[in-house]
Amino acid sequence: MSASPPYLEVAVAAPLPQTLTYALPSSGEIPAPGQRVLVPLGGRLLTGYVLAVTQEKPAFRLKPIADLLDDFPVFPEGMVPFFRWVARYYHYPIGEVIRGALPGGLTSQSGRQIMATEAGLHYFLVEQPQLVHDHPWLASVTAKKKLSAATVRKLWRGKERRIIEQWGEQGLISVEQIISGATIGQKTETCVFLASEPLAPETLANLKPSEKKTLALLEEMLLPAPQALPRRELTKAYSGAAKALASLAGKGVLRLEERPVYRDPFGETPLFYPRPPQLTADQENGLAQLNPAIAKKKYAPFLLHGVTGSGKTEVYLRAAEATLALGRSVLVLVPEIALATQLEAHFLSRFGETVALLHSGLARGERFDQWQRVVSGKARIVIGARSAIFAPLGDPGLIIVDEEHDGAYKQEDSLRYQGRDLALVRGSQTGATVLLGSATPSLASYQHALSGKYTLLSLPTRIENRPLPQVELVDLQAVNTVSGRPPLFSPQLKQALRATLARQEQSLVFLNRRGFAGCMLCSDCGQAVQCPHCRITLTLHKGRGELVCHYCGYATNSRTVCTNCRSINLAPIGFGTERIEEELAGMFPKARIARLDHDTTRNRQDFLRILRAVHDREVDILVGTQMITKGHHFPHVTLVGIVWADAGLGMPDYKAGERTFQLLAQVTGRAGRGEQPGRVIVQTHQPTHYSIAAARDHDYPRFFEKETGLRKALGYPPFSRLINLVLDGEQEEAVQNRAEALAAKGKALRRYRKTGILGPAPAPLARLRGRFRWQILLKGTDLEELHSLCLELEQEHARLAGKVNLSVDVDPENML
DNA sequence: AGCACGCCGACT
DNA sequence: GTCGGCGTGCTC
């Protein structure tokens, strides 16, 4: 058999559902899987990712690869099946999957660069200066400044293209094809290390005063963490240090090296956590099951159910040690916001240089550096937020997902993946042990643990047997007010806030409400009006005067009766953290109040700034959404108030009960970790609701039983699978028509009998950023069928042209 | 996505 | 009669 020249299977960074085949570049070089290449596609050049080298020749004429972009792969070949799986399962173009997985700034595409010729300069500046006025971009060109690639693209796509081409032909400007977009720089910091050898006495005796001072300072600063210290820390403390450090390095007293530096969010040197010599019996027991699984190098999923403060971290660390000892690598996923917690410091303390960090707070260059360290094998432990599931580790033998129940693992735009679910997929592909950890496991994970699909490990007690905090429930229905409507703050909570302020301690005030959707709340039983078919809270559409189900489209007049107790005393309700902040400011004019939610924290910096203010006791009362439950423990917070614990139960979401339980359990678990036990006051309209009562009693099994029963009865996950199809566009009618057309098409396809089509219905945020949104929910137990139906509807959508956009959300968690 | 091709109204 | 608008379809 003669060897034909190989062909390359390439995923192109464009929204194509399939991969494309290219011939070898003219150089004859054969790029390896994982390398980036520049490929021609429909008259332009863009980045592609080589997935495979194949001998299979397709039936059509191939174009050759235009260029190689890398000397080495940017991801290991072993990740190719993973990318394929993700693209297929989440109905997302594979090239976009890979582009999104890689650190930013690695995507090249062809563009154009516009420059003025000598003749042009004269023409535009002297002969026809009004042209510069008419075409403002000419100002940059005549000033010999480069136009950005984005600017040129916009001009080229718009009305200016003709004139640009015309002037190009006249020789007034030059239009050159360039490759742009890939912009990556290295960023490191100079760090100081003490020499490992003890110093000779004569060296020490001959030091200059400034050198002695610097050395003393260094030793002092290194004391809490005997690792590296950034040079600028020293030069900040003592301006003579820069010079002294250089000469000390020359004398061999210390080393200066370029290193990435990891910083604590509060700007302190990371704490060093020593390896504890003793484990608890529960930790030992867990590791006795984990270690053999790790050693087998086969896929083995575990659920580590441990209450807050029970020592999950040490189990992670020991499992990581065992995995590294086998020569395999470790991937640790944490919720983005929790990256500021001690977990990262624990891993750094234990494993030092072999840890890489991947999170959204890194600058582009930093992110690229971390990526390089991983792909080159220098870093064998990766800690990161959900996107770190795409970290280019060659042979992950252990994948840890901390706080696995956390909603932050679900990406809610572009590629809508679930990081925790992908951890299991990647683990099963690479033969890894997957360790999911949580104090309040997701229903699905716990279900799998009980069914034996995962192995359940338990850490039922807190270290040192500290008690869980006492939780007081306040029934808002029972609070008497002049107006007869429940108040925002009960006398109990007001009183507690006042007392806490008087003691100069801090309070946290939660409102689990980031949604905007209003609902109708029954003033007698406290329950929100629900859909008779879906048991989902109906959303109030004020304009139409209707209550609408966002799952099935059911609508009823907003003047209705309570679905629970038939009462006619229904009141529209809807308020958020902003209102709470306002009320508090009115009640306590002298208190320093801060708010932490999506509106006040545009980015990680804002988040850390507010946390820091609380940490430094510059804030008396912190108001916020679930964001405050994560991350930090503040020792001076002695009161936690939950304004409206059942707020989440009013959301149009089948997971409302689960979310509510998790939130309350997380909050109450967090209080009382300091020396004082702390007080938790939970205000609610539904004190007997199972989610709220079980959270008060720290009773996960009770919650699980009840919630599982409800889900099963209604056929919601984990007893079925969902795919949400969201249509959006500028014209409401077009969107609604398309939604109806697709739903009708789906219902007409008789071969998908086992899959239900709910809707179409207006999306819970029916108008978002000026676009109208409708959705169709697919629900079924047959995964195969569900996905083929989805695929057919996508094809139907593509066939029907129009300015309506379709996005697919597989396993939706939050349909807002 | 973005570019080419193709089919209809208002200009020389 | 052409220019140039945008709607559809394909990209190895």
mmCIF file of N, CA and C (backbone and C1' of nucleotides) in Angstrom, chain A residues 21 60 63 162 801, chain C residues 4 7-8 11-12:
data_model
loop_
_atom_site.group_PDB
_atom_site.id
_atom_site.type_symbol
_atom_site.label_atom_id
_atom_site.label_comp_id
_atom_site.label_asym_id
_atom_site.label_seq_id
_atom_site.Cartn_x
_atom_site.Cartn_y
_atom_site.Cartn_z
ATOM 1 N N THR A 21 -11.326 19.642 5.557
ATOM 2 C CA THR A 21 -10.094 18.946 5.224
ATOM 3 C C THR A 21 -9.238 19.821 4.314
ATOM 4 N N PHE A 60 -13.819 16.021 -2.954
ATOM 5 C CA PHE A 60 -13.771 17.325 -3.610
ATOM 6 C C PHE A 60 -12.352 17.876 -3.608
ATOM 7 N N LYS A 63 -8.056 22.701 -0.747
ATOM 8 C CA LYS A 63 -7.128 23.835 -0.760
ATOM 9 C C LYS A 63 -6.008 23.517 0.206
ATOM 10 N N ARG A 162 -16.000 51.101 -1.345
ATOM 11 C CA ARG A 162 -15.845 51.492 -2.753
ATOM 12 C C ARG A 162 -14.785 52.579 -2.913
ATOM 13 N N ALA A 801 -34.870 31.785 6.476
ATOM 14 C CA ALA A 801 -33.984 32.929 6.633
ATOM 15 C C ALA A 801 -34.692 34.025 7.408
ATOM 16 P P DG C 4 -21.799 52.314 -6.776
ATOM 17 O "O5'" DG C 4 -22.785 52.303 -5.524
ATOM 18 C "C5'" DG C 4 -24.155 52.733 -5.663
ATOM 19 C "C4'" DG C 4 -25.096 51.736 -5.028
ATOM 20 C "C3'" DG C 4 -24.489 50.846 -3.923
ATOM 21 O "O3'" DG C 4 -25.378 50.840 -2.822
ATOM 22 C "C1'" DG C 4 -25.716 49.547 -5.406
ATOM 23 P P DG C 7 -32.763 42.604 3.592
ATOM 24 O "O5'" DG C 7 -32.986 41.033 3.352
ATOM 25 C "C5'" DG C 7 -34.051 40.630 2.503
ATOM 26 C "C4'" DG C 7 -33.576 39.523 1.566
ATOM 27 C "C3'" DG C 7 -33.340 38.181 2.270
ATOM 28 O "O3'" DG C 7 -33.866 37.166 1.443
ATOM 29 C "C1'" DG C 7 -31.462 38.748 0.999
ATOM 30 P P DT C 8 -34.127 35.745 2.028
ATOM 31 O "O5'" DT C 8 -32.895 34.922 1.439
ATOM 32 C "C5'" DT C 8 -33.157 33.940 0.415
ATOM 33 C "C4'" DT C 8 -31.869 33.291 -0.028
ATOM 34 C "C3'" DT C 8 -31.435 32.087 0.824
ATOM 35 O "O3'" DT C 8 -31.062 31.055 -0.064
ATOM 36 C "C1'" DT C 8 -29.650 33.575 0.543
ATOM 37 P P DT C 11 -19.220 24.823 -0.335
ATOM 38 O "O5'" DT C 11 -17.897 25.485 0.223
ATOM 39 C "C5'" DT C 11 -17.430 26.714 -0.353
ATOM 40 C "C4'" DT C 11 -16.679 27.486 0.717
ATOM 41 C "C3'" DT C 11 -15.707 26.636 1.530
ATOM 42 O "O3'" DT C 11 -14.483 27.329 1.650
ATOM 43 C "C1'" DT C 11 -17.087 27.856 2.970
ATOM 44 P P DC C 12 -13.214 26.760 1.008
ATOM 45 O "O5'" DC C 12 -13.651 25.262 0.797
ATOM 46 C "C5'" DC C 12 -12.748 24.331 0.279
ATOM 47 C "C4'" DC C 12 -11.702 23.974 1.301
ATOM 48 C "C3'" DC C 12 -10.858 22.814 0.833
ATOM 49 O "O3'" DC C 12 -9.592 22.832 1.454
ATOM 50 C "C1'" DC C 12 -12.378 22.088 2.493
#
